[in-house]
mmCIF file of C-alpha atoms in Angstrom:
data_model
loop_
_atom_site.group_PDB
_atom_site.id
_atom_site.type_symbol
_atom_site.label_atom_id
_atom_site.label_comp_id
_atom_site.label_asym_id
_atom_site.label_seq_id
_atom_site.Cartn_x
_atom_site.Cartn_y
_atom_site.Cartn_z
ATOM 1 C CA MET A 1 -1.854 -26.474 -8.442
ATOM 2 C CA LYS A 2 -0.014 -26.104 -5.185
ATOM 3 C CA ILE A 3 -0.006 -22.453 -4.169
ATOM 4 C CA GLY A 4 2.227 -20.954 -1.426
ATOM 5 C CA LEU A 5 1.686 -17.546 0.168
ATOM 6 C CA VAL A 6 4.265 -15.374 2.029
ATOM 7 C CA ASP A 7 3.242 -12.404 4.154
ATOM 8 C CA VAL A 8 6.749 -10.777 4.136
ATOM 9 C CA ASP A 9 5.929 -8.276 6.775
ATOM 10 C CA ASN A 10 4.626 -10.771 9.216
ATOM 11 C CA TYR A 11 5.632 -14.350 8.279
ATOM 12 C CA ASN A 12 6.865 -14.971 11.832
ATOM 13 C CA ASN A 13 3.767 -13.694 13.547
ATOM 14 C CA LEU A 14 0.747 -14.473 11.482
ATOM 15 C CA ARG A 15 -1.706 -15.140 14.296
ATOM 16 C CA SER A 16 -1.522 -11.541 15.645
ATOM 17 C CA CYS A 17 -0.586 -9.506 12.547
ATOM 18 C CA PHE A 18 -2.714 -7.136 10.525
ATOM 19 C CA PRO A 19 -3.871 -9.229 7.561
ATOM 20 C CA ASN A 20 -2.565 -8.804 4.039
ATOM 21 C CA LEU A 21 -5.611 -8.009 1.905
ATOM 22 C CA VAL A 22 -3.992 -8.950 -1.380
ATOM 23 C CA LEU A 23 -3.023 -12.381 -0.195
ATOM 24 C CA MET A 24 -6.515 -12.984 1.085
ATOM 25 C CA LYS A 25 -7.913 -12.198 -2.354
ATOM 26 C CA ILE A 26 -5.342 -14.328 -4.165
ATOM 27 C CA SER A 27 -6.149 -17.194 -1.812
ATOM 28 C CA ALA A 28 -9.880 -16.845 -2.442
ATOM 29 C CA TYR A 29 -9.306 -16.896 -6.253
ATOM 30 C CA HIS A 30 -7.119 -19.978 -6.293
ATOM 31 C CA LYS A 31 -9.464 -21.863 -4.028
ATOM 32 C CA THR A 32 -12.289 -21.274 -6.560
ATOM 33 C CA LEU A 33 -10.017 -23.092 -9.055
ATOM 34 C CA GLY A 34 -9.689 -26.059 -6.702
ATOM 35 C CA ASP A 35 -6.036 -25.322 -6.017
ATOM 36 C CA GLN A 36 -4.359 -26.232 -2.757
ATOM 37 C CA VAL A 37 -3.503 -22.932 -0.967
ATOM 38 C CA GLU A 38 -1.330 -22.665 2.126
ATOM 39 C CA TRP A 39 1.275 -20.468 3.838
ATOM 40 C CA TYR A 40 4.588 -21.322 2.214
ATOM 41 C CA ASP A 41 6.559 -23.788 4.306
ATOM 42 C CA PRO A 42 10.328 -23.597 3.588
ATOM 43 C CA LEU A 43 11.064 -26.798 5.530
ATOM 44 C CA PHE A 44 8.266 -29.301 4.860
ATOM 45 C CA GLY A 45 6.270 -27.718 2.020
ATOM 46 C CA GLY A 46 8.136 -29.374 -0.775
ATOM 47 C CA GLN A 47 7.768 -28.122 -4.346
ATOM 48 C CA TYR A 48 5.157 -25.402 -5.113
ATOM 49 C CA ASN A 49 3.788 -24.603 -8.495
ATOM 50 C CA LYS A 50 3.505 -20.873 -7.630
ATOM 51 C CA VAL A 51 4.364 -18.709 -4.624
ATOM 52 C CA TYR A 52 3.031 -15.230 -4.074
ATOM 53 C CA MET A 53 5.035 -12.882 -1.826
ATOM 54 C CA SER A 54 3.544 -9.579 -0.635
ATOM 55 C CA LYS A 55 4.777 -6.796 1.560
ATOM 56 C CA VAL A 56 3.322 -3.412 2.541
ATOM 57 C CA PHE A 57 6.343 -1.678 4.176
ATOM 58 C CA SER A 58 9.440 -0.783 2.232
ATOM 59 C CA PHE A 59 11.679 -1.140 5.318
ATOM 60 C CA THR A 60 10.694 -4.806 5.850
ATOM 61 C CA GLU A 61 13.712 -7.070 5.178
ATOM 62 C CA GLU A 62 13.323 -9.610 2.405
ATOM 63 C CA TYR A 63 12.031 -13.075 3.204
ATOM 64 C CA PRO A 64 15.199 -14.975 4.242
ATOM 65 C CA TYR A 65 14.391 -18.509 3.076
ATOM 66 C CA TYR A 66 14.776 -20.152 -0.310
ATOM 67 C CA ILE A 67 11.583 -20.336 -2.323
ATOM 68 C CA ASN A 68 11.057 -23.771 -3.852
ATOM 69 C CA ALA A 69 8.556 -22.975 -6.620
ATOM 70 C CA ASP A 70 8.146 -23.127 -10.378
ATOM 71 C CA GLU A 71 7.111 -19.429 -10.317
ATOM 72 C CA VAL A 72 7.538 -16.718 -7.750
ATOM 73 C CA ILE A 73 5.530 -13.444 -7.922
ATOM 74 C CA LYS A 74 6.378 -10.542 -5.706
ATOM 75 C CA GLY A 75 3.946 -7.641 -5.194
ATOM 76 C CA GLY A 76 2.764 -4.915 -2.854
ATOM 77 C CA ILE A 77 3.663 -1.318 -2.263
ATOM 78 C CA GLY A 78 6.657 -2.387 -0.076
ATOM 79 C CA TYR A 79 8.418 -3.609 -3.215
ATOM 80 C CA CYS A 80 7.798 -0.413 -5.159
ATOM 81 C CA ILE A 81 9.410 2.034 -2.777
ATOM 82 C CA SER A 82 13.226 2.742 -2.579
ATOM 83 C CA LEU A 83 15.374 5.340 -1.000
ATOM 84 C CA VAL A 84 17.021 7.773 -3.404
ATOM 85 C CA ASP A 85 19.123 10.662 -2.010
ATOM 86 C CA GLY A 86 17.394 10.274 1.312
ATOM 87 C CA LYS A 87 13.903 10.426 -0.132
ATOM 88 C CA GLU A 88 11.367 7.648 -0.692
ATOM 89 C CA VAL A 89 10.631 7.183 -4.399
ATOM 90 C CA PHE A 90 7.728 5.066 -5.824
ATOM 91 C CA ASP A 91 8.664 2.968 -8.802
ATOM 92 C CA LYS A 92 5.458 2.553 -10.904
ATOM 93 C CA THR A 93 7.106 -0.080 -13.126
ATOM 94 C CA LYS A 94 7.189 -2.432 -10.086
ATOM 95 C CA ASP A 95 3.613 -1.899 -9.160
ATOM 96 C CA ILE A 96 1.815 -5.195 -9.988
ATOM 97 C CA GLN A 97 -1.921 -4.759 -10.204
ATOM 98 C CA LEU A 98 -4.302 -7.576 -9.406
ATOM 99 C CA PRO A 99 -6.505 -8.605 -12.377
ATOM 100 C CA TYR A 100 -10.093 -7.384 -12.082
ATOM 101 C CA HIS A 101 -11.483 -10.855 -11.237
ATOM 102 C CA ILE A 102 -9.133 -11.120 -8.301
ATOM 103 C CA GLU A 103 -9.304 -7.483 -7.137
ATOM 104 C CA HIS A 104 -13.106 -7.735 -6.882
ATOM 105 C CA ILE A 105 -13.432 -11.080 -5.147
ATOM 106 C CA MET A 106 -14.549 -11.655 -1.567
ATOM 107 C CA PRO A 107 -11.317 -12.015 0.452
ATOM 108 C CA ASP A 108 -10.508 -15.367 2.055
ATOM 109 C CA TYR A 109 -10.612 -14.311 5.698
ATOM 110 C CA SER A 110 -10.042 -17.895 6.825
ATOM 111 C CA LEU A 111 -6.407 -17.493 5.743
ATOM 112 C CA TYR A 112 -5.774 -15.521 8.992
ATOM 113 C CA GLY A 113 -8.569 -17.186 10.963
ATOM 114 C CA ILE A 114 -10.650 -14.018 10.827
ATOM 115 C CA THR A 115 -14.364 -14.453 11.598
ATOM 116 C CA ASP A 116 -15.731 -11.089 12.792
ATOM 117 C CA THR A 117 -14.001 -8.375 10.719
ATOM 118 C CA ALA A 118 -14.124 -7.384 7.075
ATOM 119 C CA TYR A 119 -11.345 -5.481 5.325
ATOM 120 C CA GLY A 120 -11.308 -3.487 2.086
ATOM 121 C CA PHE A 121 -11.558 -0.338 0.008
ATOM 122 C CA MET A 122 -14.643 1.369 -1.320
ATOM 123 C CA SER A 123 -12.665 4.235 -2.837
ATOM 124 C CA ARG A 124 -9.123 4.788 -4.070
ATOM 125 C CA GLY A 125 -6.964 7.826 -4.881
ATOM 126 C CA CYS A 126 -6.543 11.289 -3.329
ATOM 127 C CA PRO A 127 -6.376 14.686 -4.901
ATOM 128 C CA ARG A 128 -3.951 16.153 -2.380
ATOM 129 C CA GLY A 129 -0.570 14.857 -3.738
ATOM 130 C CA CYS A 130 1.352 15.341 -0.485
ATOM 131 C CA GLY A 131 5.069 14.923 -0.747
ATOM 132 C CA PHE A 132 5.315 12.314 1.957
ATOM 133 C CA CYS A 133 2.492 10.102 0.526
ATOM 134 C CA HIS A 134 2.557 7.480 -2.267
ATOM 135 C CA VAL A 135 -1.133 7.309 -2.959
ATOM 136 C CA LYS A 136 -0.838 9.877 -5.788
ATOM 137 C CA ASP A 137 1.731 7.726 -7.537
ATOM 138 C CA LYS A 138 -0.084 4.421 -7.038
ATOM 139 C CA GLU A 139 -3.779 5.418 -7.319
ATOM 140 C CA GLY A 140 -3.854 8.850 -8.865
ATOM 141 C CA LEU A 141 -4.783 12.426 -7.945
ATOM 142 C CA LYS A 142 -8.490 11.814 -7.794
ATOM 143 C CA SER A 143 -10.704 9.963 -5.292
ATOM 144 C CA TYR A 144 -13.039 7.526 -6.979
ATOM 145 C CA LYS A 145 -15.384 4.718 -5.904
ATOM 146 C CA VAL A 146 -14.087 1.209 -6.588
ATOM 147 C CA ALA A 147 -16.491 -1.132 -4.779
ATOM 148 C CA ASP A 148 -19.689 -1.532 -2.886
ATOM 149 C CA LEU A 149 -19.421 -2.696 0.698
ATOM 150 C CA SER A 150 -20.956 -6.122 -0.207
ATOM 151 C CA GLU A 151 -17.846 -6.930 -2.155
ATOM 152 C CA PHE A 152 -15.801 -7.560 0.959
ATOM 153 C CA TRP A 153 -18.391 -7.477 3.782
ATOM 154 C CA ASP A 154 -20.730 -10.346 4.435
ATOM 155 C CA GLY A 155 -22.382 -9.462 7.735
ATOM 156 C CA GLN A 156 -19.266 -9.282 9.930
ATOM 157 C CA LYS A 157 -19.524 -7.294 13.190
ATOM 158 C CA TYR A 158 -16.547 -5.042 12.333
ATOM 159 C CA ILE A 159 -15.425 -3.248 9.167
ATOM 160 C CA GLU A 160 -11.870 -1.964 8.632
ATOM 161 C CA LEU A 161 -11.983 0.625 5.792
ATOM 162 C CA PHE A 162 -8.698 1.429 4.016
ATOM 163 C CA ASP A 163 -9.902 4.297 1.743
ATOM 164 C CA PRO A 164 -7.281 7.081 1.507
ATOM 165 C CA ASN A 165 -9.700 9.975 1.100
ATOM 166 C CA THR A 166 -13.353 8.993 1.330
ATOM 167 C CA LEU A 167 -14.701 12.484 1.709
ATOM 168 C CA ALA A 168 -13.064 13.692 -1.525
ATOM 169 C CA CYS A 169 -14.921 11.039 -3.513
ATOM 170 C CA LYS A 170 -18.036 12.313 -5.388
ATOM 171 C CA ASP A 171 -19.813 9.182 -4.187
ATOM 172 C CA TYR A 172 -19.101 9.810 -0.537
ATOM 173 C CA LYS A 173 -22.811 9.908 0.342
ATOM 174 C CA ASP A 174 -23.322 6.429 -1.126
ATOM 175 C CA ILE A 175 -20.295 5.104 0.672
ATOM 176 C CA LEU A 176 -21.173 6.546 4.039
ATOM 177 C CA GLN A 177 -24.812 5.420 3.710
ATOM 178 C CA GLN A 178 -23.734 1.793 2.966
ATOM 179 C CA LEU A 179 -21.519 1.816 5.974
ATOM 180 C CA ALA A 180 -24.429 3.233 8.158
ATOM 181 C CA ASP A 181 -26.849 0.697 6.793
ATOM 182 C CA SER A 182 -24.518 -2.211 7.575
ATOM 183 C CA LYS A 183 -24.997 -1.567 11.368
ATOM 184 C CA ALA A 184 -21.423 -2.882 11.724
ATOM 185 C CA TYR A 185 -18.763 -1.104 13.774
ATOM 186 C CA VAL A 186 -16.560 0.786 11.343
ATOM 187 C CA ASP A 187 -12.931 1.703 11.801
ATOM 188 C CA PHE A 188 -11.846 4.387 9.280
ATOM 189 C CA ASN A 189 -8.320 2.992 9.340
ATOM 190 C CA GLN A 190 -6.627 5.738 7.229
ATOM 191 C CA GLY A 191 -6.655 9.459 8.060
ATOM 192 C CA ILE A 192 -9.892 10.968 6.938
ATOM 193 C CA ASP A 193 -9.318 14.352 5.271
ATOM 194 C CA ILE A 194 -10.696 16.837 7.832
ATOM 195 C CA ARG A 195 -10.176 19.609 5.368
ATOM 196 C CA MET A 196 -13.048 18.145 3.297
ATOM 197 C CA MET A 197 -15.387 17.963 6.345
ATOM 198 C CA THR A 198 -18.683 19.870 6.394
ATOM 199 C CA GLU A 199 -21.528 19.877 8.877
ATOM 200 C CA GLU A 200 -23.510 17.648 6.480
ATOM 201 C CA LYS A 201 -20.684 15.097 6.233
ATOM 202 C CA ALA A 202 -20.253 15.098 9.982
ATOM 203 C CA GLU A 203 -23.936 14.375 10.407
ATOM 204 C CA LEU A 204 -23.701 11.454 7.907
ATOM 205 C CA ILE A 205 -20.639 10.030 9.708
ATOM 206 C CA LYS A 206 -22.545 10.351 13.025
ATOM 207 C CA GLN A 207 -25.147 7.860 11.682
ATOM 208 C CA ILE A 208 -22.410 5.176 11.401
ATOM 209 C CA LYS A 209 -21.602 2.924 14.311
ATOM 210 C CA VAL A 210 -18.041 4.255 14.336
ATOM 211 C CA LYS A 211 -15.565 2.085 16.312
ATOM 212 C CA TYR A 212 -12.764 4.528 15.637
ATOM 213 C CA ILE A 213 -12.081 7.339 13.135
ATOM 214 C CA HIS A 214 -8.747 8.732 12.268
ATOM 215 C CA PHE A 215 -8.073 12.234 10.884
ATOM 216 C CA ALA A 216 -4.814 13.632 9.716
ATOM 217 C CA PHE A 217 -3.058 16.825 10.793
ATOM 218 C CA ASP A 218 -0.020 16.346 8.682
ATOM 219 C CA ARG A 219 0.535 19.836 7.106
ATOM 220 C CA TYR A 220 1.221 22.510 9.657
ATOM 221 C CA GLN A 221 0.485 25.156 7.022
ATOM 222 C CA ASP A 222 -3.125 23.986 6.878
ATOM 223 C CA LYS A 223 -3.757 24.717 10.577
ATOM 224 C CA ASN A 224 -6.184 27.570 9.911
ATOM 225 C CA ILE A 225 -8.386 25.157 8.058
ATOM 226 C CA ILE A 226 -7.851 21.988 10.104
ATOM 227 C CA MET A 227 -8.285 23.455 13.552
ATOM 228 C CA PRO A 228 -11.781 24.920 13.069
ATOM 229 C CA LYS A 229 -12.851 21.847 11.090
ATOM 230 C CA LEU A 230 -11.825 19.551 13.915
ATOM 231 C CA LYS A 231 -13.757 21.696 16.341
ATOM 232 C CA GLN A 232 -16.845 21.718 14.155
ATOM 233 C CA PHE A 233 -16.665 17.909 13.967
ATOM 234 C CA VAL A 234 -16.529 17.603 17.707
ATOM 235 C CA ASP A 235 -19.378 20.086 18.109
ATOM 236 C CA VAL A 236 -21.648 18.113 15.665
ATOM 237 C CA THR A 237 -20.830 14.608 16.882
ATOM 238 C CA GLY A 238 -19.959 15.132 20.572
ATOM 239 C CA TRP A 239 -17.188 12.537 20.059
ATOM 240 C CA ASP A 240 -13.912 12.595 21.970
ATOM 241 C CA ARG A 241 -10.615 10.749 22.228
ATOM 242 C CA HIS A 242 -12.322 7.449 22.782
ATOM 243 C CA LYS A 243 -13.549 7.470 19.169
ATOM 244 C CA VAL A 244 -11.341 10.040 17.421
ATOM 245 C CA SER A 245 -7.623 9.870 16.773
ATOM 246 C CA VAL A 246 -5.651 12.324 14.756
ATOM 247 C CA TYR A 247 -2.380 11.346 12.978
ATOM 248 C CA VAL A 248 0.271 14.053 13.456
ATOM 249 C CA LEU A 249 3.127 13.786 10.918
ATOM 250 C CA CYS A 250 6.399 14.889 12.485
ATOM 251 C CA GLY A 251 9.920 14.961 11.052
ATOM 252 C CA PHE A 252 8.928 15.878 7.544
ATOM 253 C CA ASP A 253 8.785 19.673 7.301
ATOM 254 C CA THR A 254 7.879 20.886 10.800
ATOM 255 C CA THR A 255 9.739 22.219 13.805
ATOM 256 C CA MET A 256 9.390 20.788 17.299
ATOM 257 C CA GLU A 257 7.394 23.878 18.258
ATOM 258 C CA GLN A 258 4.987 23.316 15.385
ATOM 259 C CA ASN A 259 4.675 19.661 16.386
ATOM 260 C CA LEU A 260 3.720 20.530 19.953
ATOM 261 C CA GLU A 261 1.317 23.311 18.878
ATOM 262 C CA ARG A 262 -0.632 20.696 16.899
ATOM 263 C CA ILE A 263 -0.525 18.043 19.613
ATOM 264 C CA MET A 264 -1.618 20.360 22.391
ATOM 265 C CA TYR A 265 -4.478 21.772 20.303
ATOM 266 C CA LEU A 266 -5.775 18.211 19.841
ATOM 267 C CA ARG A 267 -5.411 17.657 23.556
ATOM 268 C CA SER A 268 -7.513 20.822 24.223
ATOM 269 C CA LEU A 269 -10.350 19.283 22.089
ATOM 270 C CA ASN A 270 -10.054 16.017 24.018
ATOM 271 C CA LEU A 271 -8.961 14.170 20.898
ATOM 272 C CA GLN A 272 -6.221 11.568 20.805
ATOM 273 C CA PRO A 273 -3.136 12.634 18.854
ATOM 274 C CA TYR A 274 -1.003 9.946 17.276
ATOM 275 C CA VAL A 275 2.536 10.819 16.209
ATOM 276 C CA MET A 276 3.707 9.442 12.885
ATOM 277 C CA LEU A 277 7.429 9.888 12.283
ATOM 278 C CA TYR A 278 8.573 10.416 8.647
ATOM 279 C CA ASP A 279 11.340 8.048 7.648
ATOM 280 C CA LYS A 280 11.384 6.694 11.276
ATOM 281 C CA GLU A 281 13.879 3.917 10.584
ATOM 282 C CA HIS A 282 16.523 6.550 9.934
ATOM 283 C CA ILE A 283 15.840 8.626 13.058
ATOM 284 C CA PRO A 284 18.552 7.759 15.709
ATOM 285 C CA LYS A 285 17.537 6.143 19.007
ATOM 286 C CA GLY A 286 17.260 8.727 21.735
ATOM 287 C CA HIS A 287 16.321 11.485 19.257
ATOM 288 C CA GLU A 288 13.825 14.063 20.558
ATOM 289 C CA LEU A 289 11.286 13.015 17.905
ATOM 290 C CA ARG A 290 11.308 9.387 19.103
ATOM 291 C CA LYS A 291 10.783 10.707 22.746
ATOM 292 C CA LEU A 292 7.874 12.821 21.529
ATOM 293 C CA GLN A 293 6.309 9.799 19.854
ATOM 294 C CA ARG A 294 6.678 7.680 22.999
ATOM 295 C CA TRP A 295 5.009 10.360 25.128
ATOM 296 C CA VAL A 296 2.076 10.967 22.848
ATOM 297 C CA ASN A 297 1.378 7.457 21.596
ATOM 298 C CA ASN A 298 1.307 6.004 25.057
ATOM 299 C CA LYS A 299 -2.225 7.121 25.902
ATOM 300 C CA PHE A 300 -2.020 6.521 29.636
ATOM 301 C CA VAL A 301 1.220 8.523 29.945
ATOM 302 C CA PHE A 302 0.033 11.313 27.611
ATOM 303 C CA TRP A 303 -3.108 12.051 29.497
ATOM 304 C CA LYS A 304 -1.427 11.814 32.876
ATOM 305 C CA CYS A 305 1.524 14.012 31.901
ATOM 306 C CA ASP A 306 0.396 17.561 31.052
ATOM 307 C CA SER A 307 3.296 18.641 28.872
ATOM 308 C CA PHE A 308 6.266 17.290 26.904
ATOM 309 C CA ASP A 309 8.576 19.267 29.248
ATOM 310 C CA ASP A 310 7.136 17.453 32.213
ATOM 311 C CA TYR A 311 7.529 14.153 30.426
ATOM 312 C CA MET A 312 11.189 14.859 29.616
ATOM 313 C CA LYS A 313 11.955 15.761 33.255
ATOM 314 C CA GLY A 314 10.760 12.318 34.317
ATOM 315 C CA ALA A 315 12.125 10.361 31.296
#
């Protein structure tokens, strides 16, 4: 068969985009069948037997070109989220799951020309159930192991791990040990749950060649747990902003004073805050939250400019 693939989020910029893991797995599966697999070409591709379209972000506009195919399959979390009364709602009925034999196949990294990095999940799910997050709807209110590292890693120098809450998984020791044994540089791409951190877990993480690790300071009401846990992690590992970034959710249920309190605490620990704006696409240009994000997320400016007030004076 002739198979076409569409990365809806990035179809205009495939060479520099973050790769779509689902499409890489679908490509790998169809190639094992001897099918012809390629990026869908609306101009010169001709007729396709099947075209797969995938998107991660709900705000991504739909693919604008006609799909010339016998069958079109659309999937990805971006197709499952809609805005209802100003809130993002996950529609489980639109969530297409990959069959087991495709979900657990080695991704076709050649699709994006990737040679030195592996991408994947070793665990899924999260017990937190935060109101701004869709993991609970898609994967459930429990963290559970879904794969060994060897399922998507074959000796690459770098590993991008997408697990939503590794430390909440009962198999966290096995997962962390596999990552340490790989000797690859690991980027914990999602926000590790610092509330689950212990000195033992910090010591295990310290054994991994961490390229970058991300924590999350989303809920202001958890500050009495998160702040000392972050300090404990810094004390155990000795790591600073060159290895540790902390997502700071703003615009969901916090005031500007609460946003700045979290950001400045992270600065005092020499950790890199990274502002995530809730429902950013509906925040007006020039809004104070957008200015806050520009100040914090520009690392050079943030560490040169001591306060948000100073930044606003020069903005």
